[in-house]
């Protein structure tokens, strides 16, 4: 399986941040002037899964006068941790939903002082500077690349992918003294391919119908985009009108339409997120004034969105980047404002009365700032729900990185925090937009076992127009998101305008879904459709490599919601020369109202309806995955709309490019889409 770097992509941090959180501190003063004698080869052991796979040619060795890596430490009682966490999420257990308070997770499961000291002592003896971080599971280690590679008995090399993009990674497995190998999960920072990108998607083409003179006096609604329109645009650049939903100039769904189409209960503070903290994980600055304009349009001038901001590692406006890492200027400032604003607005569309906490960090290339941000969310334990629309395909992260993340998500699950992540927007081929490969691959953190993976659907020809309360679509009208099934692994042919199916996966998008490269199937993932012909099994390398050989792999998504940009949501976002790198500034004449889609929108939607449930019930739901699969086993029609790909109203889309929609669970839409009333009040 080739492992390629991703090209430049959106990134950044958040505006109006609070004081930066200090994430490092002195752990030891033992910074040896010279490295200690390395252990004999016979006393070394290899860190499992520590060599990233690649088929790209080497382009010389990599060196840096100073670089920082994070060493991820193992829990002192992983078996007990797993058992306790399963008990908390098992109906009938005496520990069911007995969540830990802030600090208790570290107190019970942190590596022992002796284990931390042993690892730190070895690294300091190798001439490296070792510092604590905000997590007892992570040590910050700084030194020259020569000393770091010597300490881990590896080498660093440059590689060049087929597009000429250079990256570095370790070219040999990592080895450490046998006495400490069981204390270390992995090392983060030895590759710069962990480059997070957002999943927000605008329509490939099209302009508001109301803006054209021919439609100025008519309704701005239009039929669903046709194949001919897409082909003509690609070949000739011929634009076409797009009008969907009741937003200004028919740019997308309004909050009332979204709630009505997903069968929300009667509106009240208790069913709209009151007294709940709904966090969004972000890597870009944004303008709070855009959110206020959106909110006053739909909720009136007296409504004021509850927003607060927390910057980690300086945020994107003042990034504090680890030594040897890179936080490229093009990734920072407002480079992902379109994503941040979409996440906040779709959260408020479903959980109007919630308090939205916008967490932000710089967007780096080794993943260390993202780990710091997730750690801050877990340690503060303020967020009841968390939505992340930023991710990276599993092929571009390492086993050490995903295990370090997993520890943080386990902490959140213990504390009752619900974490959601978009499953991706290029169907089953999650790396197309990032590293250009067409392998079957999923996204991280979406595939994490303690994260709820959210896929995408489409309302296709079911256009509510300006009706503020259209009600749920007819049974079978909602489909998987894959515009006219154009995304596929098919070769170039007339049916795909001789572009090939992979081209359309990147251009028009499709719901991410499939099986994990790293994780085995969690205990809760059971029910109709879970066992299907597309299940993969652990093989030690490309299929759930962190699970035992023969184990069924983790499947994503868990659930879905509307993500088709042609049946999307109304966003308001602006930009100017003052908002450096702003994406919204490039839309029309400095942004404004436009339609938006992608699983970046379905993830905050599911997080928001869970926030509504927390508000209504007066306590946290916690990780919702065990409950989702329990509901599917017991009373699925109360909580979900099953996207089956069958029936008289079934329209064009029937798969996500590879995996078909079927009755029950499928790897295109998961269990299905939400019925708000059942989820909130059930």
XYZ file of C-alpha atoms in Angstrom:
682
model
C 0.000 0.000 0.000
C 1.653 3.258 -1.035
C 1.899 5.962 1.574
C 2.031 9.365 -0.014
C 2.008 12.890 1.380
C -0.947 15.146 0.981
C -0.766 18.405 -0.988
C -1.368 21.808 0.535
C -4.826 21.980 2.011
C -6.974 24.240 4.143
C -5.845 24.940 7.662
C -5.714 27.575 10.364
C -7.133 28.469 13.772
C -9.792 30.529 15.423
C -10.444 34.242 15.903
C -11.179 35.778 19.304
C -9.325 33.051 21.187
C -8.827 33.040 24.936
C -5.387 32.798 26.460
C -3.203 30.155 24.861
C -2.940 26.966 26.863
C 0.611 26.118 27.890
C 1.148 22.519 26.868
C 4.732 21.840 27.866
C 6.681 21.960 31.068
C 9.909 20.699 32.523
C 9.969 16.985 33.171
C 13.646 16.456 33.784
C 16.817 18.475 33.814
C 18.807 15.508 32.643
C 19.908 16.752 29.258
C 23.095 14.856 28.798
C 25.903 16.710 27.066
C 26.794 13.572 25.194
C 24.656 10.596 24.298
C 25.001 7.528 26.450
C 26.393 4.399 24.868
C 23.591 2.774 22.866
C 22.241 -0.548 24.105
C 23.567 -3.677 22.491
C 21.425 -5.015 19.649
C 20.498 -8.054 21.732
C 18.875 -5.792 24.344
C 16.666 -3.967 21.836
C 13.065 -4.676 20.845
C 11.075 -3.350 17.911
C 8.068 -1.066 18.343
C 5.210 -2.817 16.574
C 3.867 -1.237 13.371
C 6.488 1.517 13.496
C 7.547 1.460 9.826
C 5.135 3.353 7.532
C 4.667 1.593 4.202
C 5.567 3.332 0.975
C 6.366 2.491 -2.619
C 7.811 5.930 -3.379
C 11.505 6.306 -4.168
C 13.879 7.730 -1.581
C 15.430 11.122 -2.279
C 18.284 11.180 0.184
C 18.430 11.323 3.939
C 16.489 13.821 6.024
C 18.159 15.885 8.711
C 17.192 18.706 11.039
C 19.274 20.597 13.558
C 16.327 20.472 15.953
C 13.061 18.576 15.885
C 10.423 17.712 18.438
C 8.560 14.428 18.608
C 5.975 13.160 21.070
C 6.440 9.740 22.622
C 3.071 8.115 23.310
C 3.116 6.034 26.480
C 0.948 3.005 27.161
C -1.541 2.791 29.997
C -0.299 0.904 33.027
C -3.469 -1.227 32.928
C -4.779 -1.424 29.374
C -6.750 -4.633 29.981
C -8.479 -3.101 32.974
C -9.130 0.094 31.021
C -10.797 -1.838 28.204
C -12.931 -3.841 30.624
C -14.058 -0.796 32.597
C -14.880 1.190 29.478
C -16.969 -1.640 28.055
C -18.855 -1.919 31.378
C -19.683 1.808 31.287
C -21.286 1.323 27.869
C -23.061 -2.006 28.410
C -26.792 -1.912 29.193
C -27.469 -3.732 32.460
C -23.971 -3.295 33.858
C -23.740 -1.838 37.364
C -21.272 0.663 35.895
C -23.529 1.698 33.014
C -23.018 5.423 32.307
C -21.121 5.936 35.565
C -18.830 8.464 33.935
C -15.550 9.632 35.433
C -15.086 13.240 36.460
C -12.217 15.366 35.162
C -8.864 14.045 36.398
C -10.080 10.582 37.374
C -9.011 8.966 34.113
C -5.415 10.057 34.611
C -5.513 9.023 38.251
C -6.604 5.485 37.368
C -4.874 4.739 34.087
C -1.872 7.015 33.644
C 1.494 5.315 33.163
C 3.209 4.844 36.493
C 5.834 7.304 37.643
C 8.429 4.561 37.317
C 7.435 3.844 33.710
C 7.549 7.508 32.756
C 10.866 7.960 34.514
C 12.394 4.933 32.781
C 11.448 6.199 29.324
C 12.500 9.769 30.134
C 15.799 8.621 31.607
C 16.678 6.608 28.515
C 15.870 9.490 26.174
C 17.712 12.057 28.286
C 20.681 9.720 28.409
C 20.639 9.752 24.614
C 21.253 13.501 24.720
C 17.643 14.583 24.168
C 15.624 17.205 26.016
C 12.573 15.588 27.597
C 9.597 17.642 28.786
C 6.162 16.879 30.126
C 3.015 17.845 28.241
C -0.549 18.426 29.348
C -1.065 14.648 29.022
C 0.742 12.098 31.187
C 0.529 9.781 28.182
C 2.733 12.035 26.011
C 6.364 13.074 26.466
C 7.803 15.913 24.387
C 11.285 15.050 23.147
C 13.567 17.535 21.376
C 16.969 17.178 19.806
C 18.747 16.970 16.498
C 17.509 14.416 14.002
C 20.833 12.620 14.469
C 20.243 12.151 18.193
C 16.569 11.245 17.741
C 17.281 8.590 15.116
C 20.096 7.212 17.269
C 17.788 6.968 20.275
C 15.195 5.016 18.299
C 17.743 3.100 16.191
C 16.175 4.233 12.945
C 16.862 6.590 10.066
C 14.916 9.398 8.411
C 14.681 9.691 4.641
C 13.097 11.996 2.119
C 10.682 10.559 -0.418
C 9.083 11.928 -3.557
C 5.607 10.944 -4.659
C 4.540 10.621 -8.326
C 3.469 14.274 -8.344
C 6.870 15.478 -7.200
C 5.829 16.319 -3.639
C 8.535 15.626 -1.053
C 7.989 14.289 2.422
C 10.034 12.593 5.108
C 9.470 9.587 7.315
C 11.470 6.957 9.162
C 12.886 4.371 6.788
C 13.548 1.655 9.378
C 11.467 0.244 12.197
C 11.909 1.868 15.597
C 13.805 0.025 18.307
C 14.199 0.815 21.999
C 15.589 -1.083 24.975
C 13.542 -4.183 25.727
C 13.099 -2.939 29.298
C 10.913 -0.018 28.132
C 9.371 -1.280 24.869
C 6.079 -2.226 26.566
C 5.818 1.301 27.995
C 5.773 2.968 24.543
C 2.883 2.919 22.070
C 4.640 4.896 19.372
C 6.455 8.059 18.361
C 4.626 10.967 16.731
C 6.556 13.435 14.581
C 8.809 11.178 12.520
C 6.758 11.814 9.383
C 5.208 14.992 7.972
C 2.322 13.337 6.138
C -0.214 13.923 8.953
C -1.744 16.966 7.301
C -5.343 17.488 8.353
C -7.857 18.785 5.834
C -11.491 19.788 6.094
C -14.398 17.961 4.513
C -16.570 20.887 3.487
C -17.829 20.717 -0.113
C -19.389 23.368 -2.327
C -21.318 22.404 -5.449
C -18.927 21.640 -8.309
C -20.605 24.378 -10.316
C -23.785 26.337 -10.420
C -25.018 29.727 -9.377
C -28.122 30.850 -7.558
C -30.986 30.817 -9.994
C -32.369 34.030 -8.569
C -29.232 35.887 -9.632
C -29.821 35.266 -13.331
C -31.985 37.699 -15.248
C -34.110 34.940 -16.706
C -35.147 33.789 -13.253
C -35.167 37.111 -11.444
C -38.933 37.223 -11.149
C -39.494 33.494 -10.790
C -38.863 30.954 -8.093
C -35.176 30.310 -7.552
C -35.738 26.596 -6.936
C -34.292 24.250 -9.543
C -34.429 20.503 -10.174
C -31.591 18.316 -8.954
C -28.421 18.689 -11.018
C -28.339 16.468 -14.109
C -25.511 14.378 -15.527
C -25.606 16.457 -18.701
C -25.121 19.674 -16.730
C -22.102 18.236 -14.920
C -20.525 16.871 -18.096
C -21.066 20.144 -19.953
C -19.517 22.115 -17.137
C -16.427 19.879 -17.055
C -16.015 19.969 -20.845
C -16.993 23.535 -21.663
C -17.159 25.427 -18.388
C -20.877 26.085 -18.944
C -22.461 27.041 -15.650
C -25.981 26.132 -14.615
C -28.504 27.406 -12.059
C -28.771 25.797 -8.635
C -31.572 26.513 -6.220
C -32.457 24.374 -3.205
C -34.196 25.044 0.087
C -35.457 28.190 1.751
C -32.197 30.007 2.463
C -31.640 33.445 0.878
C -31.636 33.055 -2.937
C -32.397 29.338 -2.426
C -28.812 28.571 -1.373
C -29.770 25.709 0.944
C -31.810 24.432 3.860
C -32.833 26.693 6.709
C -32.686 25.498 10.327
C -36.454 25.008 10.471
C -36.363 22.918 7.297
C -33.525 20.731 8.579
C -35.348 20.082 11.842
C -38.636 19.403 10.074
C -37.165 17.025 7.498
C -35.539 15.031 10.295
C -38.728 15.010 12.392
C -37.682 17.145 15.354
C -39.924 17.311 18.450
C -41.727 20.512 19.437
C -39.171 23.284 19.857
C -38.258 24.337 23.390
C -35.011 25.142 25.195
C -34.954 21.551 26.492
C -35.052 20.134 22.946
C -32.632 22.650 21.463
C -29.514 22.154 23.531
C -30.087 24.466 26.474
C -27.346 24.242 29.157
C -25.202 21.963 26.966
C -21.677 22.706 25.724
C -21.300 21.668 22.087
C -17.655 21.895 20.997
C -16.209 22.000 17.503
C -12.626 20.987 16.725
C -11.124 23.538 14.334
C -7.878 24.533 12.652
C -8.773 27.962 11.293
C -9.748 31.456 12.321
C -13.264 32.696 11.568
C -15.395 35.819 11.846
C -17.936 35.650 14.651
C -19.847 38.403 12.835
C -20.671 35.885 10.068
C -22.276 33.562 12.597
C -24.253 36.461 14.048
C -25.542 37.464 10.603
C -26.614 33.879 9.898
C -28.272 33.574 13.305
C -30.163 36.878 13.145
C -31.450 35.957 9.675
C -33.038 32.743 10.900
C -33.704 33.450 14.593
C -34.316 37.191 14.627
C -32.289 40.190 15.812
C -32.886 39.466 19.491
C -31.114 36.086 19.293
C -27.473 35.982 20.337
C -25.359 32.896 19.664
C -23.479 31.608 22.704
C -19.881 31.332 21.510
C -16.546 31.010 23.274
C -13.104 30.253 21.902
C -10.097 28.330 23.185
C -6.744 28.474 21.405
C -4.203 25.681 21.797
C -0.528 26.065 20.823
C -1.217 29.686 19.966
C -3.939 28.928 17.444
C -3.531 29.717 13.743
C -3.182 33.442 14.198
C -0.182 33.036 16.515
C 0.991 29.458 15.891
C 3.509 27.830 18.198
C 4.786 25.026 16.001
C 6.924 22.137 17.319
C 10.600 22.292 16.355
C 11.228 20.591 13.029
C 7.495 20.475 12.324
C 5.897 22.865 9.861
C 2.882 25.111 10.225
C 2.972 26.588 6.706
C 1.593 30.139 6.473
C -0.800 28.998 3.743
C -2.444 26.640 6.264
C -2.900 29.250 8.969
C -4.938 32.404 9.641
C -8.390 32.090 7.978
C -7.453 29.305 5.544
C -10.364 27.130 6.700
C -12.942 29.769 7.641
C -15.534 28.166 5.372
C -15.274 25.008 7.500
C -15.363 26.651 10.915
C -18.377 28.800 10.102
C -20.230 25.844 8.574
C -19.603 23.725 11.683
C -20.843 26.423 14.047
C -23.875 27.328 11.964
C -25.000 23.719 11.493
C -24.570 23.121 15.222
C -26.800 26.097 15.975
C -29.289 25.005 13.298
C -30.130 21.916 15.379
C -29.079 22.976 18.896
C -30.008 26.666 18.854
C -29.687 27.171 22.601
C -26.420 25.314 23.121
C -23.150 26.964 24.070
C -20.661 26.397 21.232
C -17.008 26.141 22.279
C -14.645 26.605 19.350
C -11.332 24.857 20.030
C -8.454 25.712 17.696
C -4.821 24.878 17.070
C -2.362 25.575 14.278
C -2.571 23.165 11.355
C 0.789 21.412 11.311
C 2.242 18.527 9.277
C 3.130 15.932 11.905
C -0.148 15.882 13.839
C 1.297 17.069 17.147
C -0.790 20.243 17.378
C -3.958 18.227 16.702
C -3.070 15.840 19.534
C -2.562 18.855 21.775
C -5.987 20.211 20.859
C -7.818 16.938 21.501
C -5.923 16.653 24.793
C -7.129 20.120 25.813
C -10.740 19.186 25.023
C -10.440 16.028 27.109
C -8.605 17.582 30.045
C -10.918 20.584 30.333
C -13.937 18.236 30.143
C -16.223 21.188 29.411
C -17.606 19.866 26.125
C -20.581 17.510 26.329
C -20.429 16.872 22.587
C -17.527 17.321 20.171
C -17.629 17.451 16.379
C -14.566 17.306 14.129
C -14.766 17.879 10.393
C -10.987 17.777 9.951
C -9.195 14.553 9.178
C -6.563 12.653 7.273
C -6.760 9.350 5.426
C -5.494 6.412 7.475
C -2.821 5.730 4.877
C -1.113 9.009 5.819
C -0.989 8.514 9.590
C 1.043 6.047 11.619
C 0.099 3.369 14.104
C 1.755 5.380 16.862
C -0.287 8.449 15.999
C -3.685 6.718 15.948
C -2.908 4.945 19.230
C -2.006 8.261 20.846
C -5.331 9.662 19.608
C -7.187 6.602 20.843
C -6.001 7.163 24.400
C -7.488 10.661 24.294
C -10.787 9.409 22.867
C -10.909 6.702 25.535
C -10.562 9.438 28.152
C -13.433 11.359 26.560
C -15.596 8.218 26.493
C -14.875 7.569 30.180
C -15.931 11.155 30.937
C -19.164 10.877 28.948
C -18.107 13.185 26.117
C -19.690 12.354 22.747
C -17.246 12.656 19.834
C -18.306 12.766 16.164
C -16.225 12.926 13.004
C -17.028 13.213 9.299
C -16.369 9.968 7.405
C -14.991 11.698 4.324
C -16.200 13.011 0.998
C -14.612 10.802 -1.671
C -16.524 7.582 -1.166
C -14.564 4.459 -0.282
C -11.369 6.063 -1.586
C -10.439 8.346 1.273
C -7.007 9.467 0.044
C -7.890 10.855 -3.395
C -7.958 14.505 -2.373
C -5.078 14.235 0.068
C -2.310 12.091 -1.390
C -3.861 11.314 -4.768
C -3.967 7.540 -4.361
C -7.057 5.527 -5.284
C -6.679 2.774 -2.708
C -9.690 1.806 -0.617
C -8.999 3.715 2.582
C -10.862 5.466 5.377
C -10.279 8.597 7.412
C -8.856 9.261 10.835
C -10.220 10.094 13.396
C -13.500 8.895 11.887
C -12.420 5.236 12.053
C -11.401 5.440 15.714
C -13.422 2.970 17.844
C -14.449 5.652 20.375
C -15.506 8.180 17.740
C -18.871 8.199 15.971
C -18.286 8.202 12.223
C -20.858 10.219 10.276
C -21.437 9.577 6.577
C -23.426 11.455 3.969
C -26.793 11.182 2.258
C -28.755 13.184 -0.301
C -32.350 14.324 -0.577
C -31.859 14.311 -4.376
C -35.106 15.515 -6.024
C -36.913 16.106 -2.725
C -36.695 19.904 -2.651
C -38.675 21.547 0.176
C -38.624 24.910 -1.608
C -39.462 27.729 0.765
C -41.785 25.643 2.949
C -40.437 26.195 6.490
C -41.922 22.921 7.751
C -41.895 20.398 4.892
C -41.858 17.324 7.127
C -39.828 14.164 6.541
C -39.343 13.086 2.920
C -41.344 10.148 1.627
C -39.914 6.751 2.489
C -37.091 5.900 0.122
C -36.532 9.436 -1.145
C -33.308 9.943 0.825
C -30.319 8.187 -0.723
C -26.624 7.783 -0.165
C -24.633 10.832 -1.258
C -22.997 9.957 -4.593
C -24.211 12.332 -7.293
C -25.757 10.095 -9.964
C -23.444 7.252 -8.830
C -20.628 8.965 -10.725
C -18.058 8.244 -8.013
C -16.756 4.720 -8.607
C -13.665 2.684 -9.403
C -14.816 2.345 -13.020
C -12.382 3.196 -15.831
C -13.027 6.028 -18.242
C -16.214 5.425 -20.222
C -19.067 7.407 -21.802
C -21.116 6.918 -18.626
C -18.589 9.002 -16.659
C -17.753 11.440 -19.463
C -14.579 9.449 -20.115
C -13.124 10.944 -16.935
C -13.199 7.743 -14.910
C -15.018 7.144 -11.652
C -12.171 8.299 -9.415
C -12.300 11.724 -11.056
C -15.914 12.140 -9.971
C -15.192 10.941 -6.430
C -12.910 13.956 -6.081
C -15.080 16.389 -8.055
C -18.663 15.798 -6.911
C -17.982 13.701 -3.817
C -19.589 10.748 -2.090
C -20.109 9.413 1.427
C -16.945 8.006 2.996
C -17.181 4.444 4.217
C -15.423 1.097 4.444
C -13.174 -0.799 6.855
C -10.310 0.491 8.971
C -6.654 -0.013 8.173
C -5.839 0.001 11.903
C -8.765 -0.865 14.164
C -10.617 -4.092 14.824
C -14.383 -4.196 15.200
C -15.491 -2.724 18.559
C -17.654 -4.797 20.899
C -20.709 -2.632 20.242
C -20.696 -2.923 16.434
C -23.281 -5.670 15.988
C -26.644 -5.946 14.282
C -28.341 -6.517 10.933
C -25.995 -5.842 8.037
C -22.783 -5.568 10.076
C -21.676 -8.989 8.866
C -21.700 -8.582 5.095
C -19.651 -9.655 2.051
C -17.506 -6.519 2.270
C -16.120 -7.083 5.785
C -12.331 -7.243 5.926
C -10.308 -9.131 8.517
C -7.055 -8.352 10.287
C -3.963 -9.352 8.314
C -1.291 -7.539 10.309
C -0.666 -4.890 7.653
C -3.351 -3.242 5.527
C -6.434 -4.540 7.382
C -6.936 -3.506 11.032
C -3.260 -4.031 11.769
C -3.644 -3.217 15.473
C -6.049 -6.141 15.930
C -5.289 -9.841 16.036
C -5.085 -11.604 12.679
C -8.539 -12.788 11.608
C -10.414 -10.154 13.624
C -13.241 -8.374 11.732
C -12.239 -4.767 11.106
C -13.909 -1.589 12.337
C -16.498 -0.449 9.792
C -17.528 3.127 9.069
C -19.674 5.154 8.987
C -21.851 4.458 12.010
C -24.684 6.744 10.890
C -25.297 9.475 8.281
C -27.190 12.645 7.407
C -27.609 14.958 4.425
C -24.222 15.940 2.989
C -24.902 16.457 -0.711
C -23.911 20.033 -1.643
C -26.751 20.030 -4.197
C -29.240 19.426 -1.346
C -27.143 21.209 1.245
C -27.406 23.901 3.859
C -27.388 27.695 3.748
C -24.081 29.141 4.951
C -23.143 32.761 5.489
C -19.409 33.452 5.442
C -17.424 36.457 4.245
C -13.806 37.432 3.795
C -11.565 40.276 2.676
C -7.922 41.245 2.432
C -7.921 41.532 6.218
C -8.859 37.855 6.652
C -5.630 36.341 5.365
C -6.016 33.117 3.333
C -9.814 33.262 3.670
C -11.660 30.768 1.486
C -14.912 32.667 1.881
C -13.248 35.763 0.401
C -12.773 33.864 -2.870
C -16.463 33.053 -3.278
C -18.235 35.581 -5.464
C -17.451 39.089 -4.293
C -16.094 38.383 -0.834
C -18.468 35.628 0.163
C -21.930 36.040 1.625
C -24.699 33.448 1.263
C -23.962 30.178 -0.528
C -24.858 26.493 -0.360
C -22.601 24.012 1.393
C -22.365 20.260 1.896
C -19.990 17.425 2.743
C -19.843 15.133 5.745
C -18.429 18.226 7.457
C -22.072 19.231 7.797
C -23.539 15.867 8.793
C -21.062 15.464 11.665
C -22.022 18.663 13.561
C -25.670 17.852 12.840
C -25.386 14.538 14.701
C -23.365 16.148 17.482
C -26.062 18.807 17.832
C -28.971 16.368 18.036
C -27.012 14.519 20.739
C -26.600 17.836 22.548
C -30.389 18.214 22.342
C -30.768 14.751 23.859
C -28.379 15.665 26.676
C -30.383 18.808 27.342
C -33.726 17.010 27.349
C -32.502 14.198 29.607
C -30.415 16.403 31.865
C -27.207 14.387 31.585
C -24.586 13.296 29.108
C -25.191 10.504 26.625
C -21.483 9.800 26.288
C -20.149 7.941 23.296
C -23.348 7.214 21.418
C -22.128 4.258 19.351
C -23.189 1.478 21.757
C -26.615 3.108 22.008
C -26.946 3.444 18.225
C -26.333 -0.245 17.624
C -28.564 -1.163 20.574
C -31.374 0.902 19.045
C -30.847 -0.811 15.704
C -31.294 -4.172 17.395
C -34.359 -3.196 19.419
C -36.458 -0.511 17.670
C -34.652 0.949 14.637
C -37.638 2.617 12.992
C -38.105 4.880 16.019
C -34.615 6.329 15.753
C -33.424 5.964 12.153
C -34.382 6.104 8.525
C -32.713 3.121 6.897
C -31.135 4.055 3.558
C -31.719 0.829 1.653
C -31.176 1.682 -2.003
C -34.466 -0.078 -2.704
C -38.083 0.874 -3.343
C -40.165 2.782 -5.896
C -38.801 6.194 -4.850
C -35.172 5.088 -4.994
C -33.275 7.515 -7.176
C -29.866 7.516 -8.831
C -27.425 6.966 -5.967
C -27.162 3.418 -4.638
C -23.547 3.163 -3.423
C -20.625 5.255 -2.183
C -18.410 4.354 -5.112
C -17.829 0.789 -3.950
C -20.111 -0.252 -1.091
C -23.873 -0.465 -1.781
C -26.701 0.765 0.381
C -28.651 -2.175 1.779
C -31.322 -2.815 4.405
C -29.739 -2.608 7.852
C -26.165 -1.504 8.341
C -24.026 -0.767 5.279
C -20.601 0.782 4.696
C -22.078 3.633 2.697
C -24.569 5.149 5.177
C -24.103 3.100 8.351
C -27.302 2.396 10.288
C -29.132 5.294 8.639
C -30.156 8.898 9.173
C -31.648 10.398 12.355
C -35.212 10.811 13.522
C -34.722 13.693 15.895
C -37.796 13.147 18.067
C -36.907 9.554 18.860
C -33.280 10.360 19.610
C -33.943 13.466 21.701
C -36.931 12.325 23.747
C -36.626 8.520 23.491
